[in-house]
Coordinates of C-alpha atoms in Angstrom, one line a residue:
Chain A
M1 CA -28.4 76.6 -121.1
N2 CA -26.0 75.3 -123.7
R3 CA -28.4 73.8 -126.2
T4 CA -26.2 73.4 -129.2
R5 CA -23.8 71.2 -127.2
A6 CA -26.6 69.0 -126.0
S7 CA -28.4 68.5 -129.3
G8 CA -25.2 68.5 -131.4
R9 CA -23.7 65.5 -129.8
T10 CA -25.7 62.3 -129.5
V11 CA -22.8 60.5 -127.8
G12 CA -22.8 63.2 -125.2
G13 CA -26.5 62.6 -124.5
L14 CA -25.8 58.9 -123.8
R15 CA -22.9 59.8 -121.6
T16 CA -25.0 62.2 -119.6
L17 CA -27.6 59.5 -119.2
S18 CA -25.2 56.9 -117.9
L19 CA -23.4 59.4 -115.5
Q20 CA -26.8 60.4 -114.0
A21 CA -28.3 56.9 -114.0
P22 CA -27.1 55.8 -110.5
A23 CA -28.4 58.9 -108.7
V24 CA -31.6 59.1 -110.7
T25 CA -32.5 55.4 -110.4
L26 CA -31.8 55.3 -106.7
L27 CA -33.8 58.5 -106.0
L28 CA -36.6 57.2 -108.2
L29 CA -36.8 54.0 -106.2
W30 CA -36.5 55.8 -102.9
M31 CA -39.5 58.0 -103.9
I32 CA -41.8 55.7 -105.8
V33 CA -41.6 52.4 -103.9
P34 CA -42.4 53.7 -100.4
L35 CA -44.9 56.2 -101.7
A36 CA -46.8 53.6 -103.7
M37 CA -46.7 51.3 -100.7
T38 CA -48.0 54.0 -98.4
V39 CA -50.9 54.7 -100.7
W40 CA -51.6 51.0 -101.2
F41 CA -51.6 50.2 -97.5
S42 CA -53.8 53.1 -96.8
F43 CA -56.6 51.3 -98.7
Q44 CA -55.9 47.9 -97.0
R45 CA -57.0 46.3 -93.8
Y46 CA -53.6 45.6 -92.4
N47 CA -52.8 45.2 -88.7
L48 CA -49.6 43.4 -87.7
L49 CA -51.3 42.1 -84.6
M50 CA -54.3 40.7 -86.5
P51 CA -52.8 38.6 -89.3
G52 CA -56.1 37.2 -90.4
M53 CA -57.7 40.5 -91.0
T54 CA -56.7 41.5 -94.5
G55 CA -58.1 42.8 -97.8
F56 CA -59.3 45.9 -99.5
A57 CA -60.6 48.4 -97.1
G58 CA -61.7 51.2 -99.4
L59 CA -61.9 54.4 -97.5
E60 CA -62.3 52.7 -94.2
N61 CA -58.9 53.7 -92.8
Y62 CA -59.4 57.3 -93.8
E63 CA -62.9 57.2 -92.3
Y64 CA -61.5 55.7 -89.1
L65 CA -58.8 58.4 -89.0
V66 CA -61.1 61.3 -89.8
T67 CA -63.7 60.3 -87.2
D68 CA -61.0 59.8 -84.6
P69 CA -60.7 62.9 -82.4
A70 CA -57.0 62.1 -82.0
L71 CA -56.4 63.1 -85.6
W72 CA -57.9 66.6 -85.2
S73 CA -56.2 67.1 -82.0
A74 CA -52.9 66.1 -83.6
M75 CA -53.6 68.4 -86.6
G76 CA -54.3 71.3 -84.2
T77 CA -51.1 70.5 -82.3
T78 CA -49.1 70.4 -85.5
L79 CA -50.5 73.7 -86.7
L80 CA -49.9 75.4 -83.3
L81 CA -46.3 74.0 -83.2
V82 CA -45.5 75.0 -86.7
G83 CA -47.2 78.4 -86.4
W84 CA -45.6 79.5 -83.1
V85 CA -42.2 78.3 -84.0
L86 CA -42.4 80.1 -87.3
V87 CA -43.4 83.4 -85.7
I88 CA -40.8 83.2 -83.0
T89 CA -37.9 82.1 -85.3
V90 CA -38.7 84.5 -88.2
V91 CA -39.3 87.6 -86.1
G92 CA -36.5 86.7 -83.7
G93 CA -34.2 85.7 -86.6
T94 CA -34.7 88.9 -88.4
L95 CA -34.0 91.1 -85.3
L96 CA -31.0 89.0 -84.5
A97 CA -29.7 89.2 -88.1
V98 CA -29.9 93.0 -87.8
L99 CA -28.1 92.9 -84.5
F100 CA -25.3 90.6 -85.6
Q101 CA -24.9 92.7 -88.8
Q102 CA -23.7 95.6 -86.6
D103 CA -20.0 96.0 -86.1
F104 CA -18.9 95.2 -82.5
M105 CA -16.1 93.7 -80.7
G106 CA -15.9 89.9 -81.1
R107 CA -18.9 89.9 -83.5
G108 CA -17.6 86.7 -85.2
I109 CA -17.5 84.7 -82.0
A110 CA -20.9 86.0 -80.8
R111 CA -22.4 84.9 -84.2
V112 CA -20.9 81.5 -83.9
L113 CA -22.3 81.1 -80.4
A114 CA -25.7 82.2 -81.5
I115 CA -26.0 79.7 -84.4
S116 CA -24.7 76.8 -82.4
P117 CA -28.0 75.3 -81.2
F118 CA -28.7 74.3 -84.8
F119 CA -25.8 71.9 -84.8
V120 CA -26.9 70.1 -81.6
M121 CA -28.7 66.8 -82.3
P122 CA -32.4 67.1 -81.4
T123 CA -32.3 64.3 -78.8
V124 CA -29.5 66.1 -76.9
S125 CA -31.3 69.5 -77.0
A126 CA -34.5 68.0 -75.9
L127 CA -32.9 66.3 -72.9
V128 CA -30.8 69.3 -71.9
W129 CA -33.9 71.5 -71.9
K130 CA -36.0 68.9 -70.1
N131 CA -33.6 68.0 -67.3
M132 CA -31.3 71.0 -66.9
M133 CA -33.4 74.0 -68.0
M134 CA -37.1 73.2 -67.3
H135 CA -36.9 70.6 -64.5
P136 CA -39.2 71.9 -61.8
A137 CA -36.9 71.1 -58.9
N138 CA -33.3 71.4 -60.2
G139 CA -33.7 73.3 -63.5
V140 CA -32.0 76.6 -64.2
L141 CA -35.4 78.2 -64.9
A142 CA -36.9 77.0 -61.7
W143 CA -33.9 78.3 -59.8
L144 CA -34.1 81.7 -61.6
S145 CA -37.8 82.2 -60.9
S146 CA -37.5 81.2 -57.3
S147 CA -34.5 83.5 -56.7
L148 CA -36.7 86.2 -58.1
G149 CA -39.5 85.2 -55.8
L150 CA -41.7 84.1 -58.6
P151 CA -43.7 80.8 -58.6
V152 CA -41.9 77.8 -60.1
V153 CA -43.4 76.5 -63.3
D154 CA -43.6 72.7 -63.9
W155 CA -43.1 73.2 -67.6
F156 CA -43.9 69.7 -69.0
S157 CA -46.9 69.0 -66.9
S158 CA -48.6 72.5 -66.9
L159 CA -47.4 73.9 -70.2
P160 CA -46.4 70.8 -72.3
L161 CA -46.9 72.2 -75.8
T162 CA -45.4 75.6 -74.8
S163 CA -42.3 73.7 -73.6
I164 CA -42.0 71.8 -76.9
I165 CA -42.4 75.1 -78.8
I166 CA -39.6 76.7 -76.7
I167 CA -37.2 73.8 -77.4
V168 CA -38.0 73.6 -81.1
S169 CA -37.7 77.4 -81.5
W170 CA -34.4 77.4 -79.7
Q171 CA -33.1 74.9 -82.3
W172 CA -34.5 76.7 -85.3
L173 CA -33.9 80.3 -84.4
P174 CA -30.2 79.9 -85.3
F175 CA -31.2 78.4 -88.7
A176 CA -33.3 81.6 -89.5
L177 CA -30.5 83.7 -88.2
L178 CA -27.9 81.9 -90.4
I179 CA -30.0 82.3 -93.6
L180 CA -31.0 85.9 -92.9
L181 CA -27.4 86.9 -92.0
T182 CA -26.3 85.5 -95.3
A183 CA -29.0 87.4 -97.1
M184 CA -28.0 90.6 -95.2
Q185 CA -24.5 90.4 -96.7
S186 CA -25.9 91.3 -100.1
L187 CA -27.7 94.3 -98.8
D188 CA -26.6 97.4 -100.6
E189 CA -24.7 99.6 -98.1
D190 CA -24.8 102.6 -100.3
Q191 CA -28.5 102.5 -100.4
V192 CA -28.7 102.4 -96.6
E193 CA -26.1 105.3 -96.5
A194 CA -28.2 107.3 -99.0
A195 CA -31.3 106.8 -96.9
R196 CA -29.5 107.9 -93.8
M197 CA -28.3 111.1 -95.6
D198 CA -31.9 111.8 -96.5
G199 CA -32.8 111.6 -92.8
A200 CA -34.2 108.1 -92.4
G201 CA -33.9 106.8 -88.9
P202 CA -32.9 103.2 -88.1
V203 CA -36.5 102.1 -87.8
A204 CA -37.3 103.6 -91.2
V205 CA -34.2 102.0 -92.7
F206 CA -35.3 98.6 -91.3
F207 CA -38.8 98.8 -92.6
Y208 CA -38.2 100.4 -96.0
I209 CA -34.8 98.9 -97.0
T210 CA -33.8 95.9 -94.8
L211 CA -37.1 94.1 -94.6
P212 CA -37.9 94.3 -98.3
H213 CA -34.4 93.1 -99.1
L214 CA -34.9 90.1 -96.8
K215 CA -38.4 89.2 -98.2
R216 CA -37.1 86.4 -100.4
A217 CA -34.8 85.0 -97.7
I218 CA -37.7 85.1 -95.2
S219 CA -40.0 83.2 -97.4
V220 CA -37.3 80.6 -98.0
V221 CA -36.8 80.2 -94.3
I222 CA -40.6 79.9 -93.8
M223 CA -41.0 77.2 -96.4
I224 CA -37.9 75.1 -95.4
E225 CA -38.8 75.3 -91.7
M226 CA -42.4 74.4 -92.4
I227 CA -41.3 71.2 -94.2
F228 CA -39.2 70.2 -91.2
L229 CA -41.6 71.4 -88.5
L230 CA -44.6 69.6 -89.9
T231 CA -42.8 66.3 -88.9
I232 CA -41.1 67.2 -85.7
F233 CA -40.6 63.9 -83.9
A234 CA -37.5 63.4 -81.7
E235 CA -38.2 66.4 -79.4
I236 CA -41.6 65.0 -78.6
F237 CA -40.4 61.4 -78.4
V238 CA -37.7 62.3 -75.8
T239 CA -39.6 64.7 -73.6
T240 CA -43.3 64.1 -73.4
S241 CA -44.0 61.0 -75.5
G242 CA -47.0 62.9 -76.9
G243 CA -48.6 63.5 -73.6
P244 CA -50.0 64.3 -71.2
G245 CA -53.0 62.8 -72.9
L246 CA -52.7 64.0 -76.5
A247 CA -51.4 67.5 -75.6
T248 CA -48.2 67.2 -77.5
T249 CA -49.1 64.6 -80.1
N250 CA -48.6 66.0 -83.5
L251 CA -49.3 64.3 -86.8
A252 CA -45.9 62.7 -87.0
Y253 CA -46.1 61.3 -83.5
L254 CA -49.7 60.1 -84.1
I255 CA -48.5 58.1 -87.2
Y256 CA -45.7 56.7 -85.1
I257 CA -48.1 55.6 -82.4
R258 CA -50.5 54.0 -84.9
A259 CA -47.7 52.3 -86.9
L260 CA -45.1 51.1 -84.4
L261 CA -47.1 51.0 -81.1
D262 CA -50.5 49.9 -82.3
F263 CA -49.1 48.1 -85.4
D264 CA -52.1 49.4 -87.4
V265 CA -50.4 49.7 -90.8
G266 CA -53.6 50.7 -92.6
T267 CA -54.5 53.7 -90.5
A268 CA -50.9 54.8 -90.1
S269 CA -50.5 54.8 -93.9
A270 CA -53.6 56.9 -94.3
G271 CA -52.1 59.4 -91.8
G272 CA -48.9 59.2 -93.9
V273 CA -50.8 60.1 -97.0
I274 CA -52.2 63.2 -95.2
A275 CA -48.7 64.2 -94.1
I276 CA -47.4 63.8 -97.6
I277 CA -50.2 66.0 -99.0
L278 CA -49.5 68.7 -96.4
A279 CA -45.8 68.8 -97.1
N280 CA -46.4 68.9 -100.9
I281 CA -48.5 72.0 -100.7
V282 CA -45.6 73.8 -99.1
A283 CA -43.0 72.1 -101.3
I284 CA -44.6 73.3 -104.6
F285 CA -44.1 76.9 -103.6
L286 CA -40.5 76.2 -102.5
V287 CA -39.6 74.4 -105.7
R288 CA -41.0 77.2 -107.7
M289 CA -38.8 79.7 -105.9
V290 CA -35.7 77.7 -106.4
A291 CA -36.6 77.1 -110.1
K292 CA -36.8 80.9 -110.6
N293 CA -33.4 81.2 -109.1
L294 CA -32.0 78.6 -111.4
D295 CA -33.0 80.5 -114.5
S296 CA -31.3 83.8 -113.4
Chain B
M1 CA -24.2 97.3 -79.1
A2 CA -21.4 94.9 -78.2
I3 CA -23.0 94.3 -74.8
L4 CA -26.4 93.6 -76.4
G5 CA -24.8 91.3 -79.1
W6 CA -22.8 89.3 -76.6
G7 CA -25.7 89.2 -74.1
V8 CA -28.1 87.7 -76.7
A9 CA -25.4 85.3 -78.0
L10 CA -24.7 84.0 -74.5
I11 CA -28.4 83.6 -73.7
I12 CA -28.9 81.5 -76.8
F13 CA -25.7 79.5 -76.2
F14 CA -26.5 79.1 -72.4
P15 CA -28.1 75.6 -72.5
I16 CA -25.1 74.2 -74.4
L17 CA -22.7 76.0 -72.1
W18 CA -24.6 74.7 -69.1
M19 CA -24.5 71.1 -70.5
I20 CA -20.7 71.4 -71.0
V21 CA -20.2 72.7 -67.5
T22 CA -22.4 70.1 -65.9
G23 CA -20.3 67.4 -67.6
F24 CA -17.4 68.4 -65.4
K25 CA -19.4 68.2 -62.1
T26 CA -20.1 65.3 -59.8
E27 CA -23.6 63.8 -59.8
A28 CA -24.3 65.5 -56.5
E29 CA -23.2 68.9 -57.7
A30 CA -25.2 68.4 -61.0
I31 CA -28.5 68.3 -59.2
A32 CA -27.7 70.9 -56.6
D33 CA -28.7 74.5 -57.0
P34 CA -27.2 75.9 -60.2
S35 CA -23.7 77.2 -59.5
L36 CA -20.6 78.0 -61.6
I37 CA -18.3 77.6 -58.6
F38 CA -17.1 74.0 -58.3
T39 CA -14.0 71.9 -58.7
P40 CA -14.1 70.5 -62.2
T41 CA -13.7 66.7 -62.4
L42 CA -13.4 64.4 -65.3
E43 CA -15.2 61.7 -63.4
S44 CA -18.2 61.6 -65.7
Y45 CA -16.1 61.6 -68.8
V46 CA -14.0 58.7 -67.6
E47 CA -17.1 56.7 -66.6
V48 CA -18.9 57.3 -69.9
Q49 CA -15.8 56.5 -71.9
S50 CA -15.1 53.4 -70.0
R51 CA -18.6 52.0 -70.7
A52 CA -18.3 49.7 -73.7
D53 CA -21.7 50.7 -75.0
Y54 CA -20.8 54.4 -75.4
S55 CA -18.0 53.6 -77.7
K56 CA -20.2 51.2 -79.6
F57 CA -22.8 53.8 -80.2
A58 CA -20.2 56.4 -81.1
W59 CA -18.7 54.0 -83.5
N60 CA -22.1 53.4 -85.1
S61 CA -22.5 57.1 -85.6
V62 CA -19.1 57.4 -87.2
V63 CA -19.6 54.4 -89.5
V64 CA -23.1 55.4 -90.6
S65 CA -22.6 59.1 -91.1
F66 CA -19.2 58.8 -92.9
G67 CA -20.3 55.7 -94.8
S68 CA -23.4 57.3 -96.1
T69 CA -21.5 60.5 -97.0
L70 CA -18.9 58.6 -98.9
L71 CA -21.6 56.6 -100.8
A72 CA -23.6 59.8 -101.5
L73 CA -20.5 61.5 -102.9
L74 CA -19.7 58.5 -105.1
I75 CA -23.1 58.5 -106.6
A76 CA -23.5 62.2 -106.8
I77 CA -20.2 63.3 -108.3
P78 CA -20.8 61.7 -111.8
S79 CA -24.4 63.0 -111.8
A80 CA -23.4 66.6 -110.8
Y81 CA -20.6 66.5 -113.3
A82 CA -23.0 65.6 -116.1
M83 CA -25.5 68.3 -115.0
A84 CA -22.8 71.0 -114.8
F85 CA -20.8 70.2 -117.9
L86 CA -23.1 68.2 -120.2
P87 CA -26.5 69.9 -119.6
T88 CA -29.4 68.8 -121.7
K89 CA -32.9 70.1 -121.9
R90 CA -33.9 67.7 -119.1
T91 CA -31.2 68.8 -116.7
R92 CA -33.2 71.6 -115.1
G93 CA -36.2 69.3 -114.6
T94 CA -34.0 66.6 -113.1
L95 CA -32.5 69.0 -110.6
L96 CA -35.9 70.3 -109.5
W97 CA -37.2 66.7 -109.3
M98 CA -34.3 65.7 -107.0
L99 CA -35.1 68.7 -104.8
S100 CA -38.7 67.6 -104.6
T101 CA -37.8 64.1 -103.4
K102 CA -36.2 65.8 -100.4
M103 CA -39.6 67.3 -99.5
L104 CA -41.2 63.9 -99.0
P105 CA -41.8 63.8 -95.2
S106 CA -40.1 60.8 -93.6
V107 CA -43.1 60.1 -91.5
G108 CA -45.2 59.6 -94.6
V109 CA -43.1 56.7 -95.6
L110 CA -42.3 55.3 -92.2
V111 CA -44.6 52.3 -92.5
P112 CA -43.3 50.9 -95.8
I113 CA -39.7 51.5 -95.0
Y114 CA -40.1 49.8 -91.7
L115 CA -41.8 46.8 -93.3
L116 CA -39.3 46.6 -96.1
F117 CA -36.4 46.7 -93.6
R118 CA -38.1 44.0 -91.5
D119 CA -38.5 41.8 -94.5
F120 CA -35.0 42.3 -95.8
G121 CA -33.4 41.9 -92.3
L122 CA -32.2 45.5 -92.3
L123 CA -33.8 46.6 -89.0
D124 CA -31.2 47.6 -86.5
T125 CA -28.3 47.2 -88.9
R126 CA -25.7 49.8 -89.8
T127 CA -26.1 48.9 -93.4
G128 CA -29.8 49.7 -93.3
L129 CA -29.3 53.1 -91.7
T130 CA -26.5 53.9 -94.1
I131 CA -28.7 53.3 -97.0
V132 CA -31.5 55.5 -95.6
Y133 CA -29.0 58.4 -94.9
T134 CA -27.4 58.1 -98.3
L135 CA -30.7 58.5 -100.0
M136 CA -31.9 61.2 -97.6
N137 CA -28.8 63.4 -98.3
L138 CA -28.3 62.5 -102.0
P139 CA -30.4 65.5 -103.4
I140 CA -28.6 68.0 -101.2
V141 CA -25.2 66.5 -102.1
V142 CA -26.0 66.6 -105.9
W143 CA -27.2 70.2 -105.6
M144 CA -24.2 71.5 -103.7
L145 CA -21.7 69.7 -106.0
Y146 CA -23.6 71.0 -109.0
T147 CA -23.2 74.6 -107.8
F148 CA -19.5 74.1 -107.0
F149 CA -18.9 72.5 -110.4
K150 CA -20.7 75.2 -112.2
D151 CA -18.4 77.8 -110.8
L152 CA -15.4 76.0 -112.5
P153 CA -14.4 77.6 -115.8
R154 CA -15.3 75.1 -118.6
D155 CA -12.1 75.7 -120.5
I156 CA -10.0 73.9 -118.0
L157 CA -12.0 70.7 -118.5
E158 CA -12.2 71.2 -122.2
A159 CA -8.4 71.4 -122.4
G160 CA -8.2 68.0 -120.7
R161 CA -10.6 66.6 -123.1
M162 CA -8.6 67.8 -126.0
D163 CA -5.6 66.0 -124.6
G164 CA -7.6 62.8 -124.9
A165 CA -8.8 62.3 -121.3
G166 CA -11.9 60.1 -121.0
T167 CA -14.8 61.1 -118.8
L168 CA -13.5 59.3 -115.7
Q169 CA -10.0 60.6 -116.1
E170 CA -11.4 64.0 -116.5
I171 CA -13.3 63.7 -113.3
W172 CA -10.5 62.1 -111.4
Y173 CA -7.5 64.2 -112.5
L174 CA -9.1 67.5 -113.2
L175 CA -12.5 68.0 -111.6
L176 CA -11.8 66.5 -108.2
P177 CA -8.5 68.2 -107.4
L178 CA -9.9 71.6 -108.6
T179 CA -13.1 71.4 -106.6
L180 CA -11.7 69.7 -103.5
P181 CA -12.8 72.4 -101.1
G182 CA -16.3 72.4 -102.4
I183 CA -16.5 68.6 -102.2
A184 CA -15.1 68.7 -98.7
S185 CA -17.7 71.1 -97.4
T186 CA -20.5 69.2 -99.2
G187 CA -19.2 66.1 -97.4
L188 CA -19.1 67.8 -94.1
L189 CA -22.7 69.0 -94.4
S190 CA -23.8 65.5 -95.2
V191 CA -21.9 64.2 -92.2
I192 CA -23.6 66.8 -90.0
L193 CA -27.0 66.0 -91.2
S194 CA -26.5 62.2 -90.8
W195 CA -24.9 62.5 -87.4
N196 CA -27.8 64.6 -86.0
E197 CA -30.6 62.7 -87.8
A198 CA -33.0 61.3 -85.2
F199 CA -36.3 60.1 -86.8
W200 CA -34.9 57.1 -88.7
S201 CA -32.3 56.2 -86.1
L202 CA -35.0 56.1 -83.4
N203 CA -37.4 54.1 -85.5
L204 CA -35.1 51.7 -87.3
T205 CA -32.6 50.8 -84.7
T206 CA -32.8 49.4 -81.2
S207 CA -29.6 48.2 -79.6
Q208 CA -27.1 46.9 -82.2
A209 CA -26.9 49.7 -84.8
A210 CA -28.2 52.6 -82.7
P211 CA -26.1 55.8 -83.3
L212 CA -25.6 58.5 -80.6
T213 CA -28.9 60.2 -81.3
A214 CA -30.7 57.1 -80.3
Y215 CA -28.4 56.3 -77.5
I216 CA -28.8 59.8 -75.9
A217 CA -32.6 59.4 -76.1
S218 CA -32.3 56.3 -73.9
F219 CA -31.3 58.6 -71.1
S220 CA -34.9 60.0 -71.1
S221 CA -36.2 57.2 -68.9
P222 CA -36.4 58.5 -65.3
E223 CA -34.5 55.6 -63.8
G224 CA -31.4 56.1 -65.9
L225 CA -31.1 59.7 -65.1
F226 CA -27.6 60.8 -64.3
W227 CA -27.2 64.4 -65.3
A228 CA -23.5 64.7 -65.1
K229 CA -23.0 61.6 -67.2
L230 CA -25.8 62.6 -69.6
S231 CA -24.0 65.9 -70.0
A232 CA -20.6 64.4 -70.5
A233 CA -22.0 61.9 -73.1
S234 CA -23.9 64.7 -74.9
T235 CA -20.9 67.0 -75.0
M236 CA -18.8 64.3 -76.6
A237 CA -21.6 63.5 -79.0
I238 CA -22.1 67.1 -80.2
A239 CA -18.5 68.4 -80.0
P240 CA -17.2 67.3 -83.4
I241 CA -20.4 68.3 -85.2
L242 CA -20.4 71.7 -83.5
I243 CA -16.9 72.3 -84.8
F244 CA -17.8 71.0 -88.3
G245 CA -20.9 73.3 -88.2
W246 CA -18.8 76.4 -87.3
L247 CA -16.4 75.6 -90.2
T248 CA -19.1 75.1 -92.8
Q249 CA -21.7 77.7 -91.9
K250 CA -21.5 79.5 -95.2
Q251 CA -21.8 76.3 -97.4
M252 CA -24.5 75.2 -95.0
V253 CA -26.8 78.0 -96.2
R254 CA -26.1 77.1 -99.8
G255 CA -26.8 73.5 -99.2
L256 CA -29.9 73.8 -97.1
T257 CA -31.6 76.4 -99.3
F258 CA -30.5 74.8 -102.5
G259 CA -28.8 78.0 -103.5
A260 CA -32.0 80.1 -103.2
V261 CA -30.3 82.5 -100.7
K262 CA -27.0 84.0 -101.5

């Protein structure tokens, strides 16, 4: 960085400060105020339906949350959802990136079609899948399986979480593809050529050259997806409302239920604190990676 | 290879294609056995368009996503300018800190934002949603602008400074025209993200300020289920963003990964 410029001109420092002030101040407020309030509420007795019941609660909200089986079920659902979607999108995305890197007729258009689901708003994709793809009577999947003589699956009642995983994977597979395709473009073609000359088959090239080259991009995909997938909400809200039972209630949806349906601000905030901690564990690694990139 | 590539692409695209096709069917055809043979009709489009509420929600989407993008650009441009051209020892830290604010999960701060909005009368207002979207996208906008500004040769701006241009003139007459394509794609990315945002729109709006994401969700109740109309409404809701997305895919990677993947 240009240090002489910075230290050599005090006026410049002030100018920098005033130019950055609006963005920094707003983001600081946006971060600190709600964060502090969440932590504060999480230690308070605060239910909007019971105005009389207030005061310091200590760890009561956390205790209530931790002893509630719903939390653990929601944690399990969150992990299953994040885990499966990650596996599907990363493996699928890598294979697709290799495929769409090949030269073929109309590759550009095929690529554009394949990344499209990422630009569809989540409420639309959830409804399209629910009503037109997975509907047990009139859905395309039901029609397909019955034409093939297979039993028809009632997706949302018999496989609720699987259905959500399919929808979310469909939305995020294009994201992985987009990032990995971009990373592919910096792959050294000469190196691949040299390996081919030395008799390496396509599988060997994939495992010894392509995959190591994509390592960094794959880890970025995993971290960014994790941050978004930990708080998947709209897809569940639109399709199953967390049910049947708690089958598709993840942490985000549980907090929503506690906060805006039960009006239990205290417990919801304790849940919020847990969500923030989880996201931060992932974020630390991501920020480190980006920081490394900033130096080079 | 071409067959495999196209096959995979079409399978992935199929649900979108099917939705677009269904929008041109009648309600009876829409729930009949899947078929690609039918007489296309604009019936559903006409009906959705003629409903006053659809245009209201569409307008909410437009106002909120373009409004928040404009605000974010206004706030971010001076900041990104300072970071790119007047870096100090703190610049690197500030950039990374901005990135970290983006990692704060919305659901973690749902309760306080909801209560603050209630107390300030911002629930179900376009102003409220615009504020949230501006702040939500600000880190991404600053980062993208920063990377575009950094690519600009310093000499050009220095020359302007020699000629006696002040900071604002420098930004207005030199920086903005020179980096217009970068600013435009940053703006488009911000519009895309705001347009498709669903968590805050579902939780902070009900009827007055609801954008299309929330409006479409209202179709999920079984009584209101009209597939052809749902498809037509959805197609109109995603069409502009799909096109924006196709145009900005490359910048999208830059913005969403904060430049960590090139």
